[in-house]
Coordinates of C-alpha atoms in Angstrom, one line a residue:
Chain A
X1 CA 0.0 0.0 0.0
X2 CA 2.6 2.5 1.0
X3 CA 4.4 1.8 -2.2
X4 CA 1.4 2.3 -4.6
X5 CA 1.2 5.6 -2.5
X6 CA 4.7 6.2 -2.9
X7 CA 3.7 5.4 -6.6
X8 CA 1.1 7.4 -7.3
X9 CA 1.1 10.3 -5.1
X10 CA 4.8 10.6 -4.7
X11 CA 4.6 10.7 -8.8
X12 CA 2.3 13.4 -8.7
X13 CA 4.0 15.2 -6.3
X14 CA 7.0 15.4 -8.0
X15 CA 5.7 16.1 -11.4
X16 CA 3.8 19.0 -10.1
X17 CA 7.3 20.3 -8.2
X18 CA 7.9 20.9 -12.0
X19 CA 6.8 23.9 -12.0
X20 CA 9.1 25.9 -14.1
X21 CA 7.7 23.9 -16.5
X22 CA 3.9 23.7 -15.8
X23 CA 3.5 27.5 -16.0
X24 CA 1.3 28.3 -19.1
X25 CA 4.3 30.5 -20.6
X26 CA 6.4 27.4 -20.8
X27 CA 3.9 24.7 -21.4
X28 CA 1.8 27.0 -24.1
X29 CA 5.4 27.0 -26.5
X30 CA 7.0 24.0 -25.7
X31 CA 4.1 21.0 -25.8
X32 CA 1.8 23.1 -28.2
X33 CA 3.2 25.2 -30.5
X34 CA 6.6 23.7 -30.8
X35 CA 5.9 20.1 -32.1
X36 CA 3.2 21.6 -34.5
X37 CA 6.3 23.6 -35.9
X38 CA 9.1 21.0 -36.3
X39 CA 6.2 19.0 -37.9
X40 CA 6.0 21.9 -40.7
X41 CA 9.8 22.7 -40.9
X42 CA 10.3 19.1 -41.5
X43 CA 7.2 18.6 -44.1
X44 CA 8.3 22.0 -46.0
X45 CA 11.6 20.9 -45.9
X46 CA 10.7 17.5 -47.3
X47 CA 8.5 19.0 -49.9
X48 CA 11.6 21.0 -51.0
X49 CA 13.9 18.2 -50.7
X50 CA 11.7 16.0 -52.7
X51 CA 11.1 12.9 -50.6
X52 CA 8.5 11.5 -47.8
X53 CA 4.8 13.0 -48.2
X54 CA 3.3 15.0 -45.3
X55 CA 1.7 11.8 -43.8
X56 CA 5.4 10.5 -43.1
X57 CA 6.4 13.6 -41.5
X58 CA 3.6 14.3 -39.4
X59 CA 4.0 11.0 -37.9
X60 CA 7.7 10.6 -37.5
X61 CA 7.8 14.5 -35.8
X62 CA 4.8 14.2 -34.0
X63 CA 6.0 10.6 -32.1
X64 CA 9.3 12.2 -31.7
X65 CA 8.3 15.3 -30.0
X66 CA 7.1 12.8 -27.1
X67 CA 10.5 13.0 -26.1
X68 CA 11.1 16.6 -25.1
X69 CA 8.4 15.9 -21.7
X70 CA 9.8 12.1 -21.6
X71 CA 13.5 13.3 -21.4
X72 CA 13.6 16.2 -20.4
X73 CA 10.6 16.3 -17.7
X74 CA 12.2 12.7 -16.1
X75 CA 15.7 14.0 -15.8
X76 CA 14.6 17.5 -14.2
X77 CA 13.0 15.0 -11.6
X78 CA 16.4 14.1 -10.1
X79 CA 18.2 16.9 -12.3
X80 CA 16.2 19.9 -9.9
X81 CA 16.2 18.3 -6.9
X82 CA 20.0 18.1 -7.3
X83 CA 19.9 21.7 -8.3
X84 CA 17.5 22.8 -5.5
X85 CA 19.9 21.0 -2.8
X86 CA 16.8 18.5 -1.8
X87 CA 17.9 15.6 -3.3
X88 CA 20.2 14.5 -0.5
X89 CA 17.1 14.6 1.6
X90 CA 14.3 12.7 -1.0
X91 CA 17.2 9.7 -1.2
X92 CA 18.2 9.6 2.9
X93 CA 14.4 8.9 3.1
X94 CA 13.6 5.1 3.6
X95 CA 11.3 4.8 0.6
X96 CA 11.8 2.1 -1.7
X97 CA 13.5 3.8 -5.1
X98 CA 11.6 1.2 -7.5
X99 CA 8.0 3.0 -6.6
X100 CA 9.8 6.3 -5.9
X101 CA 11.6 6.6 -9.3
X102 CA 8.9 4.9 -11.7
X103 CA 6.0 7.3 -9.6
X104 CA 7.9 10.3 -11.2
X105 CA 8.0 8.7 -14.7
X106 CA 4.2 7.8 -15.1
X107 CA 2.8 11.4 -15.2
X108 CA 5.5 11.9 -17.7
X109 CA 4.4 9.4 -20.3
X110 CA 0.9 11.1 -20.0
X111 CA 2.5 14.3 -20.7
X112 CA 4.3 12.9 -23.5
X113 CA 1.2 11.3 -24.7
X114 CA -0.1 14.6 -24.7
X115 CA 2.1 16.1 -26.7
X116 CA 1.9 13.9 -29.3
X117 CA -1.7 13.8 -29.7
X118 CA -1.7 17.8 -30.1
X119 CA 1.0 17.3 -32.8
X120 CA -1.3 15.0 -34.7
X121 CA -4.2 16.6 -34.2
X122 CA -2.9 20.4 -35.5
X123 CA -0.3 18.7 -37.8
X124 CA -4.0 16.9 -39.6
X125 CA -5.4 20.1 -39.4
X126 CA -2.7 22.6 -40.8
X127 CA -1.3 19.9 -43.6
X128 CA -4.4 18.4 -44.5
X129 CA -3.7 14.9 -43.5
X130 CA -6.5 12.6 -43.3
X131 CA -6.1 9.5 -41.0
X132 CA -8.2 6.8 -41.2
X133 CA -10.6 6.6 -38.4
X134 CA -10.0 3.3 -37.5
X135 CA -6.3 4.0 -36.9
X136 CA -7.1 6.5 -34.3
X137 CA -7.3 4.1 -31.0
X138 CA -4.8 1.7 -32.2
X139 CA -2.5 5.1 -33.1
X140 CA -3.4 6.1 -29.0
X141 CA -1.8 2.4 -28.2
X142 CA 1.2 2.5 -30.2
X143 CA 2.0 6.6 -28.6
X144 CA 1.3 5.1 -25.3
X145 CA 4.1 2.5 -25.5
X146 CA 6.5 4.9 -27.2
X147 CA 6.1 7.3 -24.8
X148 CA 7.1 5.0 -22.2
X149 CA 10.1 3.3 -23.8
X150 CA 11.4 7.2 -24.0
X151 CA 10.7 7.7 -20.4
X152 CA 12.3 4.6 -20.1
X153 CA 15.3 6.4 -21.9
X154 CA 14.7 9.5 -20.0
X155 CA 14.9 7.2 -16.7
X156 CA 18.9 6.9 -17.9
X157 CA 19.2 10.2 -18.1
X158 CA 17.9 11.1 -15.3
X159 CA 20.1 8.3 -13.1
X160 CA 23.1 10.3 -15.6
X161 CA 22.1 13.4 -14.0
X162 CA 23.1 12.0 -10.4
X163 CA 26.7 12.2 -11.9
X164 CA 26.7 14.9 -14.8
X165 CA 26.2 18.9 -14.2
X166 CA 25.0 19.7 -17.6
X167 CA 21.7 17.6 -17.8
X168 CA 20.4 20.1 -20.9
X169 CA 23.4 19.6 -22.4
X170 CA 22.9 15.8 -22.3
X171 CA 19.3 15.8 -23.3
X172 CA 19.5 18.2 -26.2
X173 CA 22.2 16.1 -27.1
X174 CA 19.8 12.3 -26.7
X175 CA 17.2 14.3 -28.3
X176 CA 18.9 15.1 -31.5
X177 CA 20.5 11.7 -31.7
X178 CA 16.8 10.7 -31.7
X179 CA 16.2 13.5 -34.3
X180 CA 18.6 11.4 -36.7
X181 CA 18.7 8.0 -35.8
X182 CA 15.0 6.5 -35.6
X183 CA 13.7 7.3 -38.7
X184 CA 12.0 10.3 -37.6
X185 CA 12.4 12.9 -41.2
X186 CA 14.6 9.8 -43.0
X187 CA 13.8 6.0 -43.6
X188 CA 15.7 3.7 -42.3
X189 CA 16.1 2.3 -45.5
X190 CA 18.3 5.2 -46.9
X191 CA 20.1 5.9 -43.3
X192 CA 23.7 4.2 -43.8
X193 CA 23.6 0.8 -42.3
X194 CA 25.2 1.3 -39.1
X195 CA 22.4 3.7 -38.5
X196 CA 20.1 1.8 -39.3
X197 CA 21.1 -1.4 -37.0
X198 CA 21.8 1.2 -34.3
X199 CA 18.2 2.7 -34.7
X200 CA 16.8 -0.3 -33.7
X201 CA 18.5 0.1 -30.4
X202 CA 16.5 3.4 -29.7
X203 CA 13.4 3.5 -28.3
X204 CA 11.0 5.5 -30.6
X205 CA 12.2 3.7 -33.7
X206 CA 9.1 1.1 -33.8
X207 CA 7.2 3.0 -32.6
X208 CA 7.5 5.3 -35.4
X209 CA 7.3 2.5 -37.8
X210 CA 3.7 1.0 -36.0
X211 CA 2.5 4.6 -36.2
X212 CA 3.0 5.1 -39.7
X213 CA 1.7 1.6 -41.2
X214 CA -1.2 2.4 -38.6
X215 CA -1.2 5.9 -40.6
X216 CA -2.0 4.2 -44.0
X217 CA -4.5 1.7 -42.9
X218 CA -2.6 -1.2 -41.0
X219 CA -4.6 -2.8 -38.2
X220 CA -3.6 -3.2 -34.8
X221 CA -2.5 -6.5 -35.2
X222 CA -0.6 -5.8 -38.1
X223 CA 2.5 -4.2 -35.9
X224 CA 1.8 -6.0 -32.9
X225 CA 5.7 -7.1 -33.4
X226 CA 6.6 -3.4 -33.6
X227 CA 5.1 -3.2 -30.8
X228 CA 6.4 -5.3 -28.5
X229 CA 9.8 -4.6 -29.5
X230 CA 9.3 -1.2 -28.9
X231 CA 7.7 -2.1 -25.3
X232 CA 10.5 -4.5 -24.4
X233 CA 13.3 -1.9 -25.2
X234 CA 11.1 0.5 -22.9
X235 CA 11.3 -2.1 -20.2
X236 CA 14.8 -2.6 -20.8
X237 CA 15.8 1.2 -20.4
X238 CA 13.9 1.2 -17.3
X239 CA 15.6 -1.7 -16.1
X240 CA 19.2 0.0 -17.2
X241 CA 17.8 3.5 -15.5
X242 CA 17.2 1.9 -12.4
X243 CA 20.3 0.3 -12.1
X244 CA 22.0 2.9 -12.7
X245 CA 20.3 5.5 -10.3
X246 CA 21.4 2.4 -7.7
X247 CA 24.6 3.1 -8.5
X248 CA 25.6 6.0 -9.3
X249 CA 23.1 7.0 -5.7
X250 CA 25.5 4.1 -4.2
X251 CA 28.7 5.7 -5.5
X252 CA 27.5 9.4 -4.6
X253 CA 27.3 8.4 -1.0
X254 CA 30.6 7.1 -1.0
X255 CA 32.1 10.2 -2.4
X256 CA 30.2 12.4 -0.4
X257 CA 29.5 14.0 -4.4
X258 CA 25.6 13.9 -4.2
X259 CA 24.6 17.7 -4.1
X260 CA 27.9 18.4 -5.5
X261 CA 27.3 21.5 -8.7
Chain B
X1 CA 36.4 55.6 -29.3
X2 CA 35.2 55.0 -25.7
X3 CA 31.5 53.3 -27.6
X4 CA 33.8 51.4 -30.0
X5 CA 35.8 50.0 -26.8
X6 CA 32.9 49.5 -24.9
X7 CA 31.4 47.0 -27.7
X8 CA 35.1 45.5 -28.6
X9 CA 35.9 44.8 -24.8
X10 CA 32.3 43.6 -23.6
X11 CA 31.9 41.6 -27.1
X12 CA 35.3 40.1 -26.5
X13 CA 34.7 39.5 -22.7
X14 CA 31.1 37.7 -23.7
X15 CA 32.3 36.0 -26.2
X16 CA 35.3 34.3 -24.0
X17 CA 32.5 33.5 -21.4
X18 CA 30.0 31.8 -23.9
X19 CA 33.0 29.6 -25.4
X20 CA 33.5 28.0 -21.7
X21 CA 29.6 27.2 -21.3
X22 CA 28.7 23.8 -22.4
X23 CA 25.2 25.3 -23.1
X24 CA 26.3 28.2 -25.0
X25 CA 29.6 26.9 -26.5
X26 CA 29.4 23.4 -27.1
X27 CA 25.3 22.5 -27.7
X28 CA 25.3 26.1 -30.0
X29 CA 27.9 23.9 -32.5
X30 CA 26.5 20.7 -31.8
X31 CA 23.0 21.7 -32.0
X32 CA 22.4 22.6 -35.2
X33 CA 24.3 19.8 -36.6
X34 CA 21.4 17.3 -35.6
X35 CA 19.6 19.5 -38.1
X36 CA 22.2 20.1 -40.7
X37 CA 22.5 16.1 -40.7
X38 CA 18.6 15.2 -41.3
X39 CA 18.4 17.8 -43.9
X40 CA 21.9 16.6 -45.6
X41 CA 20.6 13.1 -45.3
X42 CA 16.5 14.0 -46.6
X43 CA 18.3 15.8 -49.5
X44 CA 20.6 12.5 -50.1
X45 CA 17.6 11.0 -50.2
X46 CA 16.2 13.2 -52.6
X47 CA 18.6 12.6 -55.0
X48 CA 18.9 16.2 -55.3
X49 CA 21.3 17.9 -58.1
X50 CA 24.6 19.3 -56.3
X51 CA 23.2 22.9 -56.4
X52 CA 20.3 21.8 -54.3
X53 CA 23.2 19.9 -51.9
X54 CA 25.0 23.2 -51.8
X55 CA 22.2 25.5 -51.1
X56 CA 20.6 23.1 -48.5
X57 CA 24.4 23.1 -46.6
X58 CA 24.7 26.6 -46.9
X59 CA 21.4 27.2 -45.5
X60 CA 21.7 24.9 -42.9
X61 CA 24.7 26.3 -41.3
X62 CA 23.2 30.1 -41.1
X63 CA 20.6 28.1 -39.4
X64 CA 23.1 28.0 -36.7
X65 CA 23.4 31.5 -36.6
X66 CA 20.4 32.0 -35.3
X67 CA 20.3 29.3 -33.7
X68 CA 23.2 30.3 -31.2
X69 CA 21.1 33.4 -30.7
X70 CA 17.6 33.1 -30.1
X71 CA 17.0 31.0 -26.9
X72 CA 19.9 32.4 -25.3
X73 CA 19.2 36.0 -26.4
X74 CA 15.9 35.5 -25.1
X75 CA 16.8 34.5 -21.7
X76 CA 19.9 36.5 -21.1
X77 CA 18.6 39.4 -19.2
X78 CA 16.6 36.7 -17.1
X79 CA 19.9 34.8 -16.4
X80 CA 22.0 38.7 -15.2
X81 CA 18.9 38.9 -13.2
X82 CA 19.3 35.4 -11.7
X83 CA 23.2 36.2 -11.2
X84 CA 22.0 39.3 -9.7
X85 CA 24.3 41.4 -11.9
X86 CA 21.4 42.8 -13.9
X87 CA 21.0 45.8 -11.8
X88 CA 24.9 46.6 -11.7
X89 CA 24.3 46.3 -16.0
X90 CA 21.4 48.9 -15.8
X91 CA 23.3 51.4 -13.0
X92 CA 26.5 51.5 -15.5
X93 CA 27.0 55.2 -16.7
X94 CA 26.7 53.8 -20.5
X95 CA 24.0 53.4 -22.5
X96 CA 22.2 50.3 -21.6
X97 CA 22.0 49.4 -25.2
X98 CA 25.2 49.6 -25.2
X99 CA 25.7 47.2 -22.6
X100 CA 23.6 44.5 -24.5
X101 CA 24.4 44.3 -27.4
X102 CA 27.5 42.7 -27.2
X103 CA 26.2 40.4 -25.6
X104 CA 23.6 39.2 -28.1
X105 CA 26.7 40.0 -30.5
X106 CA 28.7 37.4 -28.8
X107 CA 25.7 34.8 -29.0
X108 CA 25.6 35.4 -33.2
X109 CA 29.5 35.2 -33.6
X110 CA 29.0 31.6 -32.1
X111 CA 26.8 30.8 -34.4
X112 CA 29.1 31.9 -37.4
X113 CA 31.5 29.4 -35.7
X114 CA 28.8 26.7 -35.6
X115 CA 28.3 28.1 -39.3
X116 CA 31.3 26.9 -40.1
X117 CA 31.4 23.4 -38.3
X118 CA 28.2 22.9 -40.1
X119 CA 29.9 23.5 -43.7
X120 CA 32.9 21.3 -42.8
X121 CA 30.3 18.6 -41.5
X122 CA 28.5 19.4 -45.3
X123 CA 31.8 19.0 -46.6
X124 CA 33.7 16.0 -45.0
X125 CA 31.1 13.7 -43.7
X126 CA 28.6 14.4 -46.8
X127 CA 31.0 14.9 -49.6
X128 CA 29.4 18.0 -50.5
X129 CA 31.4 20.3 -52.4
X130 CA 31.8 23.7 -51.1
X131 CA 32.4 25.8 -54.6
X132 CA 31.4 29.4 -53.7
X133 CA 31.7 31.8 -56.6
X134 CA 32.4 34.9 -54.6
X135 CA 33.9 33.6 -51.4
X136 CA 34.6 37.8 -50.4
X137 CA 31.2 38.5 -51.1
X138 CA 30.1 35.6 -48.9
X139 CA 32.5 36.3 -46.3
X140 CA 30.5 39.8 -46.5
X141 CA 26.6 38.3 -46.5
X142 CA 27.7 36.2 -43.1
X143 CA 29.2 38.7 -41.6
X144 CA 26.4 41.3 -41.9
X145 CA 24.2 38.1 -41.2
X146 CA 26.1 37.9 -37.7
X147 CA 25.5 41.9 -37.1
X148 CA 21.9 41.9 -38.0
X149 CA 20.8 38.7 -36.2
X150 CA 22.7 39.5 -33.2
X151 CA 20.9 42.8 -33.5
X152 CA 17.5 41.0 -33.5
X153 CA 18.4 39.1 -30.8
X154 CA 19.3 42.4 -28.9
X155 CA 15.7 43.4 -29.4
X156 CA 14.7 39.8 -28.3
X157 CA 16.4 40.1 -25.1
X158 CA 15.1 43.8 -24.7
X159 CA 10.8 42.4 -25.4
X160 CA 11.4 39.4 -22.8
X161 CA 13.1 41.8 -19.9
X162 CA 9.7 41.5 -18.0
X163 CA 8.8 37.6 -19.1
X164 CA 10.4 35.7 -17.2
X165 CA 9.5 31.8 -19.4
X166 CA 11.6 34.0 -22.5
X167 CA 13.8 31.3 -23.1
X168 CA 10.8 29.0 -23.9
X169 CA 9.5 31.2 -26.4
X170 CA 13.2 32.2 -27.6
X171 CA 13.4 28.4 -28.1
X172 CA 10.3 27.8 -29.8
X173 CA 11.3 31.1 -32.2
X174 CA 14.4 29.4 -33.6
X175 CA 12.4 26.6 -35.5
X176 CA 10.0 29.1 -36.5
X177 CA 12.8 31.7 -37.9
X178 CA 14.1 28.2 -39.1
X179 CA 11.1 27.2 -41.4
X180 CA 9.7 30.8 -42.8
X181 CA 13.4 32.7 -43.2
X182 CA 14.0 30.7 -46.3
X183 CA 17.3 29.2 -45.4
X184 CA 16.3 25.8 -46.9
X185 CA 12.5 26.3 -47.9
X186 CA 12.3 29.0 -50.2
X187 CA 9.7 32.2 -49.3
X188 CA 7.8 31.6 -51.8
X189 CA 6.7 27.6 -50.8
X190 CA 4.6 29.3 -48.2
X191 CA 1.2 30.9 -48.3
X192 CA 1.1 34.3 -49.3
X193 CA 0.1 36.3 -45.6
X194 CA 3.2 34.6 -44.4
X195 CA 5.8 36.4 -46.7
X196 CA 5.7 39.9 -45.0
X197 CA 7.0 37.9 -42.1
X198 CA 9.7 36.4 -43.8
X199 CA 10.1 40.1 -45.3
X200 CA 10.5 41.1 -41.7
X201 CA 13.1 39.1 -40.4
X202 CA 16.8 40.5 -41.5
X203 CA 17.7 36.4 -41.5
X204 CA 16.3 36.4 -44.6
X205 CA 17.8 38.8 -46.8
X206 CA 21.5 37.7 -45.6
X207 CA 20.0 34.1 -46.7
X208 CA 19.1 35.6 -49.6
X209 CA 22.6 37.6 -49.8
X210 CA 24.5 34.6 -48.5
X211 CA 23.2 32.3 -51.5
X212 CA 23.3 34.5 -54.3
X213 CA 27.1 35.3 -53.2
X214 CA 27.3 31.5 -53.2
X215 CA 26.1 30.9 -56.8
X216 CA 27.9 34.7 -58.2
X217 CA 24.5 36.4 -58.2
X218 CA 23.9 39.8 -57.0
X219 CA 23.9 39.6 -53.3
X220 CA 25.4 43.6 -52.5
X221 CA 20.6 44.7 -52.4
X222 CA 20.0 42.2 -49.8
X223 CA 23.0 42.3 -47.9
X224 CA 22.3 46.0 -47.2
X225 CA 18.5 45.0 -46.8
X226 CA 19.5 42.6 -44.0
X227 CA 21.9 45.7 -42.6
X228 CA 18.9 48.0 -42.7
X229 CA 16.6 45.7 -40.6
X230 CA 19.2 45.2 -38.3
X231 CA 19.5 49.0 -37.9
X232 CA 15.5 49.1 -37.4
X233 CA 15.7 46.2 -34.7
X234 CA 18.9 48.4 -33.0
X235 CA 16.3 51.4 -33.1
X236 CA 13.0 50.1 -31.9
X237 CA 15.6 47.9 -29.0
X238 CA 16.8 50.8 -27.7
X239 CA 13.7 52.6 -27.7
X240 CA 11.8 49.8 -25.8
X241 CA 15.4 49.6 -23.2
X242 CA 14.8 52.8 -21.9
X243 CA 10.4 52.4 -21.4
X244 CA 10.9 49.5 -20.0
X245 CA 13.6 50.3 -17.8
X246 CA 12.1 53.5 -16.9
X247 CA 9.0 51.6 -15.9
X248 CA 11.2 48.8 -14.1
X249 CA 12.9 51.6 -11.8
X250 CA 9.3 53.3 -11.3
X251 CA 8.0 49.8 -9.7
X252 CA 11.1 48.7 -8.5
X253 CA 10.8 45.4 -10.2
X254 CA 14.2 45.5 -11.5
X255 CA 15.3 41.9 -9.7
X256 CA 11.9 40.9 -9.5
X257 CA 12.3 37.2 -11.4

């Protein structure tokens, strides 16, 4: 009981301690008006470069903007406390850091649900994309898991940020790495090989993929492979987040470097 | 001579201080490389003649022009505030116009540095050949580039002295600036209400400078087009400095954050 609490309410907490972020001036730009413009400077730019349609970059932009809340919002959550000086307090507490670390991802992956639904939505609107209507729950499904093998992603990060000073830096960085790698504005098909094979590595990658066969009239079971692999490499960065916020929390102690700027 | 040392020393002093910040230094380079590299690799993709490959590097390096500028323009007062040296800026005996725009100067010379990464990244990594037909008069378009976006984001700074989010919106306006000032989508793709904006912005006359001096067209109308907005942006910057810091002293809201 404690730890769904710890869960849920500790989560909440946390995600609401964000508030730098949550203020309308912030949250207006960044989740609304800022995927909706990298989805047009990407489709102009594709219409100009003479490849993909508007349909391929309204998907691949839109799924990828899920990661500005997923990595950024997840590493702020250890990121600020470090900053504000409380994190030495939140990990001296006896709580148990499985509940305590995935609480602060879950209202994440709604946020970066969120975000990708607005994209789609004013990215169908100003481009004139039609999707089919059937696609529209299954679409919800396959955002749903991509937004959590990010957070997953952003759950490294963030266990980085326990060690590193310049969490932007390193997010900006993950981010355009993202940009590049998974397929987002460029198929994977005519990325360079090594790309390619290291794209499937990334979380985001097949989810992209799921969304855009979903986009073009696949049905759910169709990519349920897609899925999955994209769920499994979710599960996997959480696992390798975790770990890592053990040890590098482990190794912080020990070198008295917690709150150290 | 004492204005002319004021902007050398506090450009030069900025300018050191930006080159040590990860943020500033290192992500303004990297940055818009992520960018450079999907478009270098959508236009690879495209199949695109080597003009197109030229034009799409050489826009996407002035992209990191701006780039540098815009979210840290648009949060730099906020961040002297935070460091509490903002009122020690406004109490100097010098114009503070004068004070600033180095500053926002510094921020666009990083971005001709990230300019140039961009075209050796263009160059080495993509194969894309860099045949300029008048390198001077290119040399000429970036450089009045530099001046008049460092100009704009003087006037960016200047608007966002009382908001306090600025760099989310300074963040959001470099994708924006990006996709209507015609570094790789030209003006014209767009619908027509939008072109007066593009008009606007001084980015895209040194574009428009920077690629004609790139392919020996005539480059010398919108290079002093891109000048002339910078001027206006200098103007209406230090106009709006001096209301708004008259109004800050009125209500004492100076370090208010």
């Amino acid at each position: 009981m404690s730890s769904l609490r710890l869960f849920f309410v500790g989560g909440l907490t946390s995600y609401k301690a964000l508030f730098g972020w949550l203020s309308p001036w912030i949250l207006v730009p960044t989740f609304l008006l800022g995927p909706l413009v990298q989805v047009l400077l990407f489709a102009y730019i594709g219409r100009t470069a003479g490849v993909g349609d508007d349909r391929f970059f309204l998907i691949g932009n839109a799924v990828q903007y899920a990661a500005i809340p997923c990595l950024f919002a997840m590493s702020n959550t250890i990121g600020g406390e470090r900053q504000s000086q409380t994190l030495g307090l939140l990990l001296v507490t006896p709580a148990r850091r499985i509940p305590l670390f995935l609480g602060r991802s879950l209202p994440v992956i709604v946020n970066g649900i969120g975000v990708t639904l607005v994209a789609l939505l004013s990215g169908c609107l100003v481009l004139g994309v039609r999707l089919p209507r059937a696609s529209l729950l299954p679409l919800l499904v396959v955002v749903t898991v991509s937004a959590f093998a990010c957070t997953g992603l952003g759950l490294v990060a963030a266990a980085v940020a326990l060690r590193v000073r310049e969490t932007a830096v390193l997010v900006n960085v993950i981010f355009g790495l993202l940009l590049i790698f998974c397929g987002v504005n460029v198929p994977l098909s005519a990325l360079p090989h090594w790309m390619a094979s290291t794209a499937g590595w990334l979380p985001l990658t097949h989810g992209i993929a799921a969304a855009r066969r979903l986009a073009v009239g696949a049905a759910l079971p169709d990519v349920t492979g897609l899925l999955l692999q994209e769920a499994a490499l979710g599960a996997a960065y959480v696992l390798a987040g975790l770990g890592l916020l053990r040890w590098f929390e482990r190794e912080s102690r020990r070198r008295a470097t917690l709150e150290l700027m | 001579m004492t204005v002319l040392r004021l902007l050398g020393v506090s450009w030069w002093m900025q300018l050191k201080m930006r080159s040590r910040s990860a943020f500033d230094g290192f992500l303004s380079l990297l940055w818009p490389l992520f960018f450079a590299t999907t478009i270098f690799l959508m236009f690879r993709a495209g199949n695109n003649a080597p003009r197109a490959l030229l034009s799409a590097a050489v826009g996407s390096s002035v992209m990191g022009i701006w780039s540098a500028t815009s979210t840290t323009a648009s949060s730099a007062l906020q961040q002297e505030r935070r460091q509490g040296t903002l009122e020690l800026l406004v109490a100097t005996p010098a114009p503070f116009a004068l004070v600033m725009a180095p500053l926002t100067l510094s921020m666009a010379t990083v971005g001709a540095y990230s300019m140039v990464t961009t075209l050796l990244w263009g160059r080495f990594v993509f194969g894309i050949p860099l045949d300029i037909a008048s390198p001077a008069a290119f040399v000429l378009g970036v450089l009045a580039t530099v001046l008049a976006v460092g100009l704009l984001g003087f006037l960016l700074a200047v608007c966002s002295v009382r908001y306090r989010s600025a760099w989310s919106l300074g963040a959001q306006l470099e994708l924006v600036v990006w996709l209507i000032g015609g570094f790789i989508i030209p003006v014209a793709a767009f619908p027509a209400w939008v072109h007066p904006l593009s008009w606007a912005l001084a980015p895209t006359w040194g574009m428009n400078a920077i690629r004609a001096a790139t392919f020996g067209d005539a480059w010398a109308l919108d290079a002093l087009m891109c000048l002339a907005l910078g001027a206006v942006y200098a103007a209406v910057g230090t106009y709006l400095a001096h209301r708004l810091l008259r109004s800050a002293r009125q209500h004492a809201s100076l370090a208010l954050s």
